[in-house]
Amino acid sequence: MARPGMRVAISVPDTVLEEKASPREKMTKLGLIARACAIYGVDVIEVFRDPLGRGESKLIRTVLEYLETPQYLRKRLYPLDETLRYAGMLPPLRIPSHKAKVPTSSILSGEVREGVVNRDGTVDIGLDAAPLLEGGGQPGRRVTVKVSSLSPLTARVIQRQQVGSYWGYTVETKTVEESLSDRRFPLKVATSKFGTPVVDTVERLRTALRVSQSVKMIFGSPSRGLFNIVGRNLPGRVDFVVNLFPEQQAETVRTEEAIFAGLGIVSLLFAEKA
Amino acid sequence: MARPGMRVAISVPDTVLEEKASPREKMTKLGLIARACAIYGVDVIEVFRDPLGRGESKLIRTVLEYLETPQYLRKRLYPLDETLRYAGMLPPLRIPSHKAKVPTSSILSGEVREGVVNRDGTVDIGLDAAPLLEGGGQPGRRVTVKVSSLSPLTARVIQRQQVGSYWGYTVETKTVEESLSDRRFPLKVATSKFGTPVVDTVERLRTALRVSQSVKMIFGSPSRGLFNIVGRNLPGRVDFVVNLFPEQQAETVRTEEAIFAGLGIVSLLFAEKA
């Protein structure tokens, strides 16, 4: 995220859209979640199954992945998907991976771009010419590649962590259990209006963030908080249960609003000088 | 805002909607600004004239005031306003002043409600019966009143600061000069991508907030930051020029996103123990 080496995940239930009636409102909400993740450099968005509700994990995942896809690959990866009718009108993320479609002559060796593997062993990275893909790949698959040679134009698949700076987020679907036992993000912060006011735990949280250099922030759904979803044992399953809005003046806070606030606080605490 | 005695204002240019083409998108943006202000208990929203752009202060003010109006007064104060067609569909603020329309019998003496002055010297506060207004008032005017007697049902106008807890925001239109020289909010914090990273100024900011117990946060427009609008002397006109997103990963941050982040930080710093 914000700084090299730091990794941030957010985890939202698949019922996060439950109070939104129209496709357009659902898209607006997902667009805001995606924007918050782009601004604060979130690496992973988890969508976990809310066992108490009728989830929409497929829709959520599709839209969030679509928004994270560079413009030049969208038509190819999402041909005529009715779900995405309104998603195309949402504010763009403008993250580093969203590069322009450029002439091949302007490409430098070592450049990193998102691509889709072609059937002929090349990779479409939004140029006039498609570079050969070292070692090949599964056709239709989305990959992050680094241009390894200009003549012949060749690229090889790299891991996102190898890009060296923030690149974009990935979307994963999980069960609650899988999310809570995820070892990639040992520090887990649940958000709940029954949690400790964030201001009372800010010192401990700052220290924990510095030690772990990563964090997963877990949010509830509009009608059910995490104490409902995970159960009374929530504090035993995570490191912190924080109330991000102990003095909130509006009766309810929406998940996307809580994500902005939570990421803002975590980002500040990560960055503050010791 | 968050705590009794603390007062918070935000200040946005009247060109804040400039990149939004459709009425619906404009409304969505204003709805988010209003939600941020409701959650963090903003007292005053200032709309200042951006001398470099074609502003929409009337639209902005109307919509923000409409959203702040309790449901039971909306039809009366905003009859058939085409501007507000989409605004009625925005998420409600659910602030303390948004009380339900209730039977008169359930009213208690001392209760505070928003109202509109009637021609006959009574005030419409969303009950079956309209209380007499002590001292009268200008018909059609919106007022905050306290029920002073149940028999005969009587109410008197009070100032919002007298409510004793957060009630809602007011909207004001101003010139840049008026905004910068406003003595009600001596502590002024401008936001700019050319400002000091917020993390580097957090200690000074925390102290300043505690001393002044109030703050005005000033934001730029999508195409022009505050250094453009106010000029190079910006740092001489305000107490802080902060960059809220020194490590932002998206190329641009929208004003409504900056408002969420800025209010979140200020709210945390206000609340933190010394």
Coordinates of C-alpha atoms in Angstrom, one line a residue:
Chain A
M1 CA 0.0 0.0 0.0
A2 CA 1.2 3.5 1.0
R3 CA 4.8 2.4 1.5
P4 CA 6.8 -0.4 0.0
G5 CA 6.7 -3.6 2.0
M6 CA 3.4 -2.7 3.7
R7 CA 0.4 -4.7 2.8
V8 CA -3.2 -3.9 3.4
A9 CA -6.4 -5.9 2.9
I10 CA -10.0 -5.1 3.5
S11 CA -12.6 -7.7 4.1
V12 CA -16.3 -7.0 3.4
P13 CA -19.3 -9.3 3.6
D14 CA -21.1 -10.4 0.4
T15 CA -24.2 -8.7 1.8
V16 CA -22.7 -5.3 1.6
L17 CA -25.1 -4.2 -1.1
E18 CA -28.2 -5.6 0.6
E19 CA -29.9 -2.2 1.2
K20 CA -29.4 -1.0 -2.4
A21 CA -32.3 -1.7 -4.6
S22 CA -31.2 -0.6 -8.1
P23 CA -28.2 -1.8 -10.1
R24 CA -27.1 1.8 -10.4
E25 CA -27.0 2.3 -6.6
K26 CA -25.1 -1.0 -6.2
M27 CA -22.5 0.2 -8.7
T28 CA -22.1 3.6 -7.0
K29 CA -21.4 1.9 -3.8
L30 CA -18.9 -0.5 -5.3
G31 CA -17.3 2.4 -7.1
L32 CA -16.7 4.2 -3.8
I33 CA -15.2 1.1 -2.2
A34 CA -12.9 0.7 -5.2
R35 CA -11.9 4.4 -5.1
A36 CA -11.1 4.1 -1.4
C37 CA -8.9 1.1 -2.1
A38 CA -7.2 2.8 -4.9
I39 CA -6.4 6.0 -3.0
Y40 CA -5.0 4.1 0.0
G41 CA -3.3 1.4 -2.0
V42 CA -5.1 -1.6 -0.8
D43 CA -3.6 -4.9 -2.0
V44 CA -6.4 -7.3 -1.5
I45 CA -10.2 -7.0 -1.3
E46 CA -11.8 -10.0 0.3
V47 CA -15.4 -10.7 -0.1
F48 CA -16.5 -13.2 2.6
R49 CA -19.8 -15.1 2.7
D50 CA -22.2 -13.7 5.3
P51 CA -23.9 -16.8 6.5
L52 CA -27.0 -14.9 7.6
G53 CA -27.8 -13.2 4.3
R54 CA -28.3 -13.6 0.6
G55 CA -25.0 -12.6 -0.7
E56 CA -23.9 -11.2 -4.1
S57 CA -20.3 -12.2 -4.1
K58 CA -20.2 -12.8 -7.8
L59 CA -21.6 -9.4 -8.7
I60 CA -19.3 -7.7 -6.2
R61 CA -16.2 -9.5 -7.4
T62 CA -17.0 -8.9 -11.1
V63 CA -17.5 -5.2 -10.6
L64 CA -14.5 -4.6 -8.4
E65 CA -12.2 -6.6 -10.8
Y66 CA -13.7 -4.8 -13.8
L67 CA -12.8 -1.4 -12.2
E68 CA -9.3 -2.6 -11.5
T69 CA -8.8 -3.7 -15.1
P70 CA -6.9 -1.2 -17.4
Q71 CA -9.2 0.4 -19.9
Y72 CA -7.4 -1.3 -22.8
L73 CA -8.2 -4.8 -21.6
R74 CA -11.8 -4.2 -20.6
K75 CA -13.6 -4.9 -23.9
R76 CA -11.8 -8.1 -24.3
L77 CA -12.2 -9.4 -20.7
Y78 CA -15.8 -8.2 -20.3
P79 CA -17.6 -8.4 -23.6
L80 CA -21.1 -7.1 -23.3
D81 CA -21.7 -7.9 -19.7
E82 CA -25.0 -6.3 -18.8
T83 CA -24.0 -6.2 -15.1
L84 CA -21.3 -3.7 -16.1
R85 CA -23.5 -1.3 -17.9
Y86 CA -23.3 1.3 -15.1
A87 CA -19.9 0.3 -13.9
G88 CA -18.4 1.8 -17.1
M89 CA -19.7 5.2 -16.0
L90 CA -18.1 5.1 -12.6
P91 CA -15.1 7.4 -11.7
P92 CA -11.9 5.7 -12.9
L93 CA -9.4 4.5 -10.3
R94 CA -6.4 5.9 -12.1
I95 CA -4.0 3.5 -10.4
P96 CA -0.5 2.9 -11.7
S97 CA -1.5 -0.2 -13.6
H98 CA -4.0 1.8 -15.7
K99 CA -1.6 2.8 -18.4
A100 CA -2.6 4.2 -21.8
K101 CA -2.7 2.3 -25.0
V102 CA 0.5 3.4 -26.6
P103 CA 2.5 2.8 -29.8
T104 CA 4.9 -0.1 -29.5
S105 CA 7.8 2.2 -30.3
S106 CA 7.4 4.1 -27.1
I107 CA 7.8 1.0 -24.9
L108 CA 11.0 0.6 -22.8
S109 CA 12.6 -2.6 -21.8
G110 CA 11.7 -3.4 -18.2
E111 CA 8.3 -1.7 -18.4
V112 CA 5.5 -3.4 -16.5
R113 CA 2.0 -3.7 -17.9
E114 CA -1.2 -5.7 -17.3
G115 CA -2.0 -8.1 -20.1
V116 CA -4.1 -11.0 -21.3
V117 CA -2.6 -14.1 -22.7
N118 CA -3.3 -14.7 -26.4
R119 CA -3.9 -18.1 -28.0
D120 CA -0.7 -17.8 -30.1
G121 CA 1.7 -17.5 -27.2
T122 CA 1.8 -13.8 -27.2
V123 CA 0.3 -11.4 -24.6
D124 CA -2.0 -8.4 -25.3
I125 CA -0.6 -5.5 -23.3
G126 CA -2.4 -2.7 -25.1
L127 CA 0.2 -2.1 -27.9
D128 CA 0.0 -2.4 -31.7
A129 CA 2.2 -5.5 -31.4
A130 CA 1.8 -8.2 -28.9
P131 CA 5.0 -9.4 -27.3
L132 CA 5.9 -13.1 -27.1
L133 CA 5.2 -14.4 -23.6
E134 CA 8.3 -16.3 -22.2
G135 CA 7.2 -19.8 -21.2
G136 CA 3.7 -19.2 -22.6
G137 CA 0.5 -19.1 -20.5
Q138 CA -3.1 -20.0 -20.4
P139 CA -5.1 -18.2 -23.1
G140 CA -7.5 -15.6 -21.8
R141 CA -5.7 -15.3 -18.5
R142 CA -4.9 -11.9 -17.0
V143 CA -1.3 -11.5 -16.1
T144 CA 1.2 -8.8 -15.0
V145 CA 4.2 -8.8 -17.3
K146 CA 7.5 -7.1 -17.6
V147 CA 8.9 -6.3 -21.0
S148 CA 12.1 -8.4 -21.1
S149 CA 13.3 -7.6 -24.6
L150 CA 12.5 -5.1 -27.3
S151 CA 13.7 -7.1 -30.3
P152 CA 12.1 -9.5 -30.6
L153 CA 9.5 -8.0 -28.4
T154 CA 9.2 -10.3 -25.4
A155 CA 7.6 -10.2 -22.0
R156 CA 7.6 -12.4 -18.9
V157 CA 5.0 -12.9 -16.1
I158 CA 5.9 -11.3 -12.8
Q159 CA 4.2 -11.3 -9.4
R160 CA 2.5 -8.1 -8.4
Q161 CA 4.7 -7.8 -5.3
Q162 CA 7.7 -7.7 -7.7
V163 CA 6.5 -4.5 -9.3
G164 CA 8.2 -2.5 -6.6
S165 CA 5.4 0.0 -6.0
Y166 CA 1.6 -0.1 -5.7
W167 CA 0.0 -1.6 -8.7
G168 CA -3.6 -2.4 -8.0
Y169 CA -5.8 -4.7 -5.9
T170 CA -6.9 -8.3 -6.3
V171 CA -10.3 -9.6 -5.3
E172 CA -10.8 -12.9 -3.4
T173 CA -13.9 -14.6 -2.2
K174 CA -13.8 -16.5 1.1
T175 CA -15.7 -17.9 4.0
V176 CA -15.6 -16.0 7.3
E177 CA -13.4 -18.8 8.7
E178 CA -10.9 -18.5 5.8
S179 CA -10.8 -14.8 6.3
L180 CA -10.2 -14.9 10.0
S181 CA -7.4 -17.6 9.7
D182 CA -5.6 -15.9 6.8
R183 CA -1.9 -16.0 7.7
R184 CA -0.8 -13.5 5.1
F185 CA -2.3 -10.8 7.2
P186 CA -1.6 -11.8 10.8
L187 CA -2.8 -8.4 12.2
K188 CA -6.6 -8.3 12.0
V189 CA -8.7 -5.3 12.9
A190 CA -12.5 -5.7 13.0
T191 CA -14.7 -2.7 12.9
S192 CA -17.9 -2.5 15.0
K193 CA -20.0 0.1 16.8
F194 CA -19.6 -2.1 19.9
G195 CA -15.8 -1.9 19.6
T196 CA -13.3 0.2 21.5
P197 CA -13.3 3.9 20.4
V198 CA -10.4 4.1 18.0
V199 CA -9.0 7.1 19.9
D200 CA -8.6 4.9 23.0
T201 CA -6.6 2.2 21.2
V202 CA -4.6 4.4 18.8
E203 CA -1.3 3.8 20.6
R204 CA -1.6 0.1 20.6
L205 CA -2.8 0.1 17.1
R206 CA 0.1 2.2 15.9
T207 CA 2.6 -0.2 17.5
A208 CA 0.9 -3.2 16.1
L209 CA 0.9 -1.8 12.6
R210 CA 4.6 -1.0 12.8
V211 CA 5.4 -4.5 14.0
S212 CA 3.4 -6.4 11.5
Q213 CA 3.8 -4.1 8.5
S214 CA 0.5 -5.3 7.3
V215 CA -3.2 -5.3 8.3
K216 CA -6.5 -6.7 7.4
M217 CA -9.5 -4.5 8.2
I218 CA -12.8 -6.3 8.5
F219 CA -16.2 -4.6 8.0
G220 CA -19.7 -5.7 8.6
S221 CA -22.8 -5.4 6.5
P222 CA -25.5 -2.7 6.6
S223 CA -27.9 -4.7 8.7
R224 CA -25.6 -7.0 10.6
G225 CA -22.4 -6.0 12.3
L226 CA -19.4 -8.3 12.8
F227 CA -20.6 -9.4 16.3
N228 CA -23.7 -10.8 14.5
I229 CA -21.8 -12.4 11.7
V230 CA -18.8 -13.8 13.6
G231 CA -20.5 -14.2 17.0
R232 CA -19.7 -13.0 20.5
N233 CA -16.3 -14.5 20.3
L234 CA -15.2 -11.8 17.7
P235 CA -12.7 -10.2 20.1
G236 CA -11.0 -13.6 20.5
R237 CA -10.7 -14.0 16.8
V238 CA -9.1 -10.7 15.9
D239 CA -6.4 -8.4 17.3
F240 CA -8.6 -5.3 17.6
V241 CA -12.3 -4.5 17.5
V242 CA -12.5 -0.8 17.0
N243 CA -15.3 1.7 16.7
L244 CA -14.2 4.1 14.0
F245 CA -17.0 6.6 14.8
P246 CA -17.5 6.7 18.5
E247 CA -19.0 10.1 18.3
Q248 CA -20.8 9.8 15.0
Q249 CA -23.7 12.3 14.5
A250 CA -25.5 10.4 11.7
E251 CA -27.5 7.5 13.0
T252 CA -25.9 5.0 10.7
V253 CA -22.5 4.8 8.9
R254 CA -22.4 3.1 5.6
T255 CA -19.8 0.4 4.9
E256 CA -18.1 2.5 2.1
E257 CA -17.9 5.5 4.5
A258 CA -16.3 3.3 7.2
I259 CA -13.8 2.0 4.7
F260 CA -12.7 5.5 3.8
A261 CA -12.4 6.4 7.5
G262 CA -10.6 3.1 8.5
L263 CA -8.1 3.3 5.7
G264 CA -7.5 6.9 6.4
I265 CA -6.6 6.2 10.0
V266 CA -4.5 3.2 9.3
S267 CA -2.6 5.1 6.6
L268 CA -1.9 7.9 9.0
L269 CA -0.7 5.5 11.8
F270 CA 1.5 3.6 9.3
A271 CA 3.1 6.8 8.2
E272 CA 3.5 8.7 11.5
K273 CA 7.0 9.0 12.8
A274 CA 7.8 7.0 15.9
Chain B
M1 CA -19.2 18.7 16.0
A2 CA -18.0 15.6 17.7
R3 CA -17.7 17.1 21.1
P4 CA -19.7 19.9 22.8
G5 CA -18.1 23.2 22.3
M6 CA -16.0 22.2 19.3
R7 CA -17.0 23.7 16.0
V8 CA -16.1 22.5 12.6
A9 CA -16.6 24.2 9.2
I10 CA -15.7 23.0 5.7
S11 CA -15.2 25.4 2.8
V12 CA -15.5 24.2 -0.8
P13 CA -15.4 26.2 -4.1
D14 CA -18.6 26.7 -6.1
T15 CA -16.8 24.9 -8.9
V16 CA -16.7 21.6 -7.0
L17 CA -19.1 20.0 -9.4
E18 CA -17.3 21.1 -12.6
E19 CA -16.3 17.7 -13.8
K20 CA -19.8 16.2 -13.4
A21 CA -21.9 16.3 -16.5
S22 CA -25.2 14.9 -15.4
P23 CA -27.6 16.2 -12.7
R24 CA -27.5 12.7 -11.2
E25 CA -23.8 12.7 -10.8
K26 CA -23.8 16.2 -9.3
M27 CA -26.4 15.0 -6.8
T28 CA -24.4 11.9 -5.9
K29 CA -21.3 14.1 -5.2
L30 CA -23.3 16.6 -3.1
G31 CA -24.9 13.6 -1.2
L32 CA -21.5 12.3 -0.3
I33 CA -20.3 15.7 0.9
A34 CA -23.5 16.0 3.0
R35 CA -23.0 12.5 4.5
A36 CA -19.4 13.2 5.4
C37 CA -20.6 16.4 7.2
A38 CA -23.4 14.6 9.0
I39 CA -21.1 11.7 10.2
Y40 CA -18.5 14.1 11.5
G41 CA -20.9 16.7 12.8
V42 CA -19.8 19.6 10.7
D43 CA -21.5 22.9 11.8
V44 CA -21.0 25.1 8.7
I45 CA -20.5 24.3 5.0
E46 CA -19.2 27.3 3.2
V47 CA -19.4 27.5 -0.6
F48 CA -17.0 30.1 -1.8
R49 CA -16.8 31.7 -5.2
D50 CA -14.0 30.3 -7.3
P51 CA -13.0 33.4 -9.3
L52 CA -11.5 31.3 -12.1
G53 CA -14.5 29.1 -12.9
R54 CA -18.2 29.1 -13.6
G55 CA -19.6 28.3 -10.2
E56 CA -22.9 26.6 -9.2
S57 CA -23.3 28.0 -5.8
K58 CA -27.0 28.3 -6.0
L59 CA -27.4 24.6 -6.9
I60 CA -24.9 23.4 -4.3
R61 CA -26.5 25.5 -1.6
T62 CA -30.0 24.4 -2.4
V63 CA -29.2 20.7 -2.5
L64 CA -27.1 20.7 0.7
E65 CA -29.8 22.7 2.5
Y66 CA -32.5 20.3 1.2
L67 CA -30.6 17.3 2.5
E68 CA -30.2 18.9 5.9
T69 CA -34.0 19.7 6.0
P70 CA -36.1 17.2 8.1
Q71 CA -38.4 15.1 5.9
Y72 CA -41.5 16.6 7.3
L73 CA -40.6 20.1 6.1
R74 CA -39.3 19.2 2.7
K75 CA -42.5 19.3 0.7
R76 CA -43.4 22.7 2.1
L77 CA -40.0 24.3 1.7
Y78 CA -39.1 22.7 -1.7
P79 CA -42.3 22.4 -3.7
L80 CA -41.7 20.8 -7.1
D81 CA -38.1 21.9 -7.5
E82 CA -36.8 20.1 -10.5
T83 CA -33.3 20.5 -9.3
L84 CA -34.1 18.2 -6.4
R85 CA -35.6 15.3 -8.4
Y86 CA -32.5 13.1 -7.8
A87 CA -31.7 14.6 -4.4
G88 CA -34.7 13.0 -2.9
M89 CA -33.2 9.6 -3.8
L90 CA -29.9 10.2 -2.0
P91 CA -29.1 8.4 1.3
P92 CA -30.7 10.3 4.2
L93 CA -28.4 12.1 6.7
R94 CA -30.2 10.8 9.7
I95 CA -28.9 13.6 11.9
P96 CA -30.5 14.4 15.3
S97 CA -32.7 17.2 13.8
H98 CA -34.3 14.7 11.4
K99 CA -37.1 13.7 13.8
A100 CA -40.2 11.8 12.8
K101 CA -43.6 13.4 12.2
V102 CA -45.3 12.4 15.5
P103 CA -48.7 12.9 17.2
T104 CA -48.8 16.0 19.3
S105 CA -49.6 14.0 22.4
S106 CA -46.1 12.5 22.4
I107 CA -44.3 15.8 22.6
L108 CA -42.5 16.8 25.8
S109 CA -41.9 20.3 27.1
G110 CA -38.4 21.3 26.2
E111 CA -38.2 19.3 23.1
V112 CA -36.3 20.9 20.2
R113 CA -37.5 20.6 16.6
E114 CA -36.9 22.2 13.3
G115 CA -39.9 24.2 12.0
V116 CA -41.2 26.7 9.5
V117 CA -43.1 29.8 10.6
N118 CA -46.8 29.9 9.5
R119 CA -48.7 33.0 8.5
D120 CA -50.9 32.9 11.6
G121 CA -48.1 33.2 14.1
T122 CA -47.7 29.5 14.7
V123 CA -44.9 27.2 13.7
D124 CA -45.0 24.0 11.7
I125 CA -42.8 21.4 13.5
G126 CA -44.3 18.3 12.0
L127 CA -47.1 17.7 14.5
D128 CA -50.9 17.5 14.1
A129 CA -51.1 20.9 15.8
A130 CA -48.9 23.9 15.2
P131 CA -47.6 25.5 18.4
L132 CA -47.9 29.3 18.9
L133 CA -44.5 30.9 18.2
E134 CA -43.4 33.2 21.1
G135 CA -42.8 36.7 19.6
G136 CA -43.9 35.5 16.1
G137 CA -41.6 35.3 13.1
Q138 CA -41.3 35.8 9.4
P139 CA -43.7 33.5 7.6
G140 CA -42.0 30.8 5.6
R141 CA -38.8 31.1 7.5
R142 CA -37.0 28.0 8.8
V143 CA -36.3 28.1 12.5
T144 CA -35.1 25.9 15.3
V145 CA -37.5 26.0 18.2
K146 CA -37.9 24.6 21.7
V147 CA -41.3 23.6 23.0
S148 CA -41.8 26.0 25.9
S149 CA -45.3 25.0 27.0
L150 CA -47.7 22.2 26.3
S151 CA -51.0 24.0 27.2
P152 CA -51.4 26.1 25.3
L153 CA -48.8 24.5 22.9
T154 CA -46.1 27.1 22.5
A155 CA -42.6 27.2 21.2
R156 CA -39.8 29.7 21.0
V157 CA -36.9 30.2 18.6
I158 CA -33.5 29.2 19.8
Q159 CA -30.0 29.3 18.3
R160 CA -28.5 26.0 17.1
Q161 CA -25.6 26.4 19.5
Q162 CA -28.2 26.3 22.4
V163 CA -29.4 22.8 21.4
G164 CA -26.5 21.3 23.5
S165 CA -25.6 18.6 21.0
Y166 CA -25.0 18.3 17.3
W167 CA -28.0 19.3 15.4
G168 CA -27.2 19.8 11.7
Y169 CA -25.2 22.1 9.4
T170 CA -25.9 25.5 7.9
V171 CA -24.8 26.5 4.4
E172 CA -23.3 29.8 3.6
T173 CA -22.1 31.4 0.4
K174 CA -19.0 33.6 0.5
T175 CA -16.2 35.2 -1.4
V176 CA -12.7 33.7 -0.9
E177 CA -11.8 36.8 1.0
E178 CA -14.7 36.5 3.4
S179 CA -13.9 32.8 3.9
L180 CA -10.3 33.5 4.7
S181 CA -11.0 36.3 7.1
D182 CA -13.8 34.6 9.0
R183 CA -13.1 35.2 12.7
R184 CA -15.6 32.6 13.9
F185 CA -13.1 29.9 12.8
P186 CA -9.6 31.4 13.6
L187 CA -7.9 28.1 12.9
K188 CA -7.8 27.5 9.1
V189 CA -6.5 24.4 7.5
A190 CA -6.1 24.5 3.7
T191 CA -5.7 21.2 1.8
S192 CA -3.4 20.9 -1.2
K193 CA -1.3 18.4 -2.9
F194 CA 1.5 20.9 -2.6
G195 CA 1.0 21.1 1.2
T196 CA 3.0 19.5 4.0
P197 CA 2.3 15.8 4.4
V198 CA -0.3 15.5 7.1
V199 CA 1.9 13.0 9.0
D200 CA 4.7 15.6 9.3
T201 CA 2.4 18.2 10.9
V202 CA 0.2 16.0 13.0
E203 CA 1.7 17.1 16.3
R204 CA 1.3 20.9 15.6
L205 CA -2.1 20.3 14.2
R206 CA -3.3 18.4 17.2
T207 CA -2.1 21.2 19.5
A208 CA -3.7 23.9 17.4
L209 CA -7.0 22.0 17.4
R210 CA -7.0 21.7 21.1
V211 CA -6.2 25.3 21.7
S212 CA -8.7 26.7 19.2
Q213 CA -11.5 24.1 19.8
S214 CA -12.6 24.9 16.3
V215 CA -11.4 24.5 12.7
K216 CA -12.2 25.4 9.2
M217 CA -11.0 23.0 6.5
I218 CA -10.7 24.5 3.1
F219 CA -10.7 22.4 -0.1
G220 CA -10.0 23.1 -3.8
S221 CA -11.9 22.3 -6.9
P222 CA -11.3 19.3 -9.2
S223 CA -9.2 21.3 -11.8
R224 CA -7.8 24.0 -9.6
G225 CA -6.2 23.6 -6.2
L226 CA -6.1 26.3 -3.5
F227 CA -2.8 27.6 -4.7
N228 CA -4.5 28.4 -7.9
I229 CA -7.5 29.9 -6.4
V230 CA -6.0 31.8 -3.5
G231 CA -2.6 32.4 -5.0
R232 CA 1.0 31.8 -4.0
N233 CA 0.4 33.5 -0.7
L234 CA -1.9 30.7 0.5
P235 CA 0.4 29.7 3.3
G236 CA 0.4 33.3 4.6
R237 CA -3.4 33.3 4.7
V238 CA -4.1 30.1 6.6
D239 CA -2.5 28.3 9.6
F240 CA -1.8 25.0 7.8
V241 CA -1.5 23.8 4.3
V242 CA -1.7 20.1 4.5
N243 CA -1.4 17.3 1.9
L244 CA -4.0 14.7 3.2
F245 CA -2.7 12.0 0.7
P246 CA 1.1 12.3 0.5
E247 CA 1.3 8.7 -0.7
Q248 CA -1.9 8.5 -2.7
Q249 CA -2.0 5.7 -5.2
A250 CA -4.8 7.0 -7.4
E251 CA -3.7 9.8 -9.7
T252 CA -6.4 12.2 -8.4
V253 CA -8.4 12.5 -5.3
R254 CA -11.9 13.9 -5.5
T255 CA -13.1 16.7 -3.2
E256 CA -15.7 14.5 -1.5
E257 CA -13.0 11.9 -0.8
A258 CA -10.7 14.5 0.6
I259 CA -13.5 15.8 2.8
F260 CA -14.0 12.3 4.3
A261 CA -10.2 11.9 4.9
G262 CA -9.8 15.4 6.3
L263 CA -12.7 15.2 8.7
G264 CA -11.6 11.8 9.8
I265 CA -8.2 13.0 10.7
V266 CA -9.4 16.2 12.4
S267 CA -12.0 14.2 14.4
L268 CA -9.3 11.7 15.6
L269 CA -6.9 14.5 16.6
F270 CA -9.7 16.4 18.4
A271 CA -10.6 13.3 20.4
E272 CA -7.1 11.9 21.2
K273 CA -6.0 12.1 24.8
A274 CA -3.3 14.6 25.4

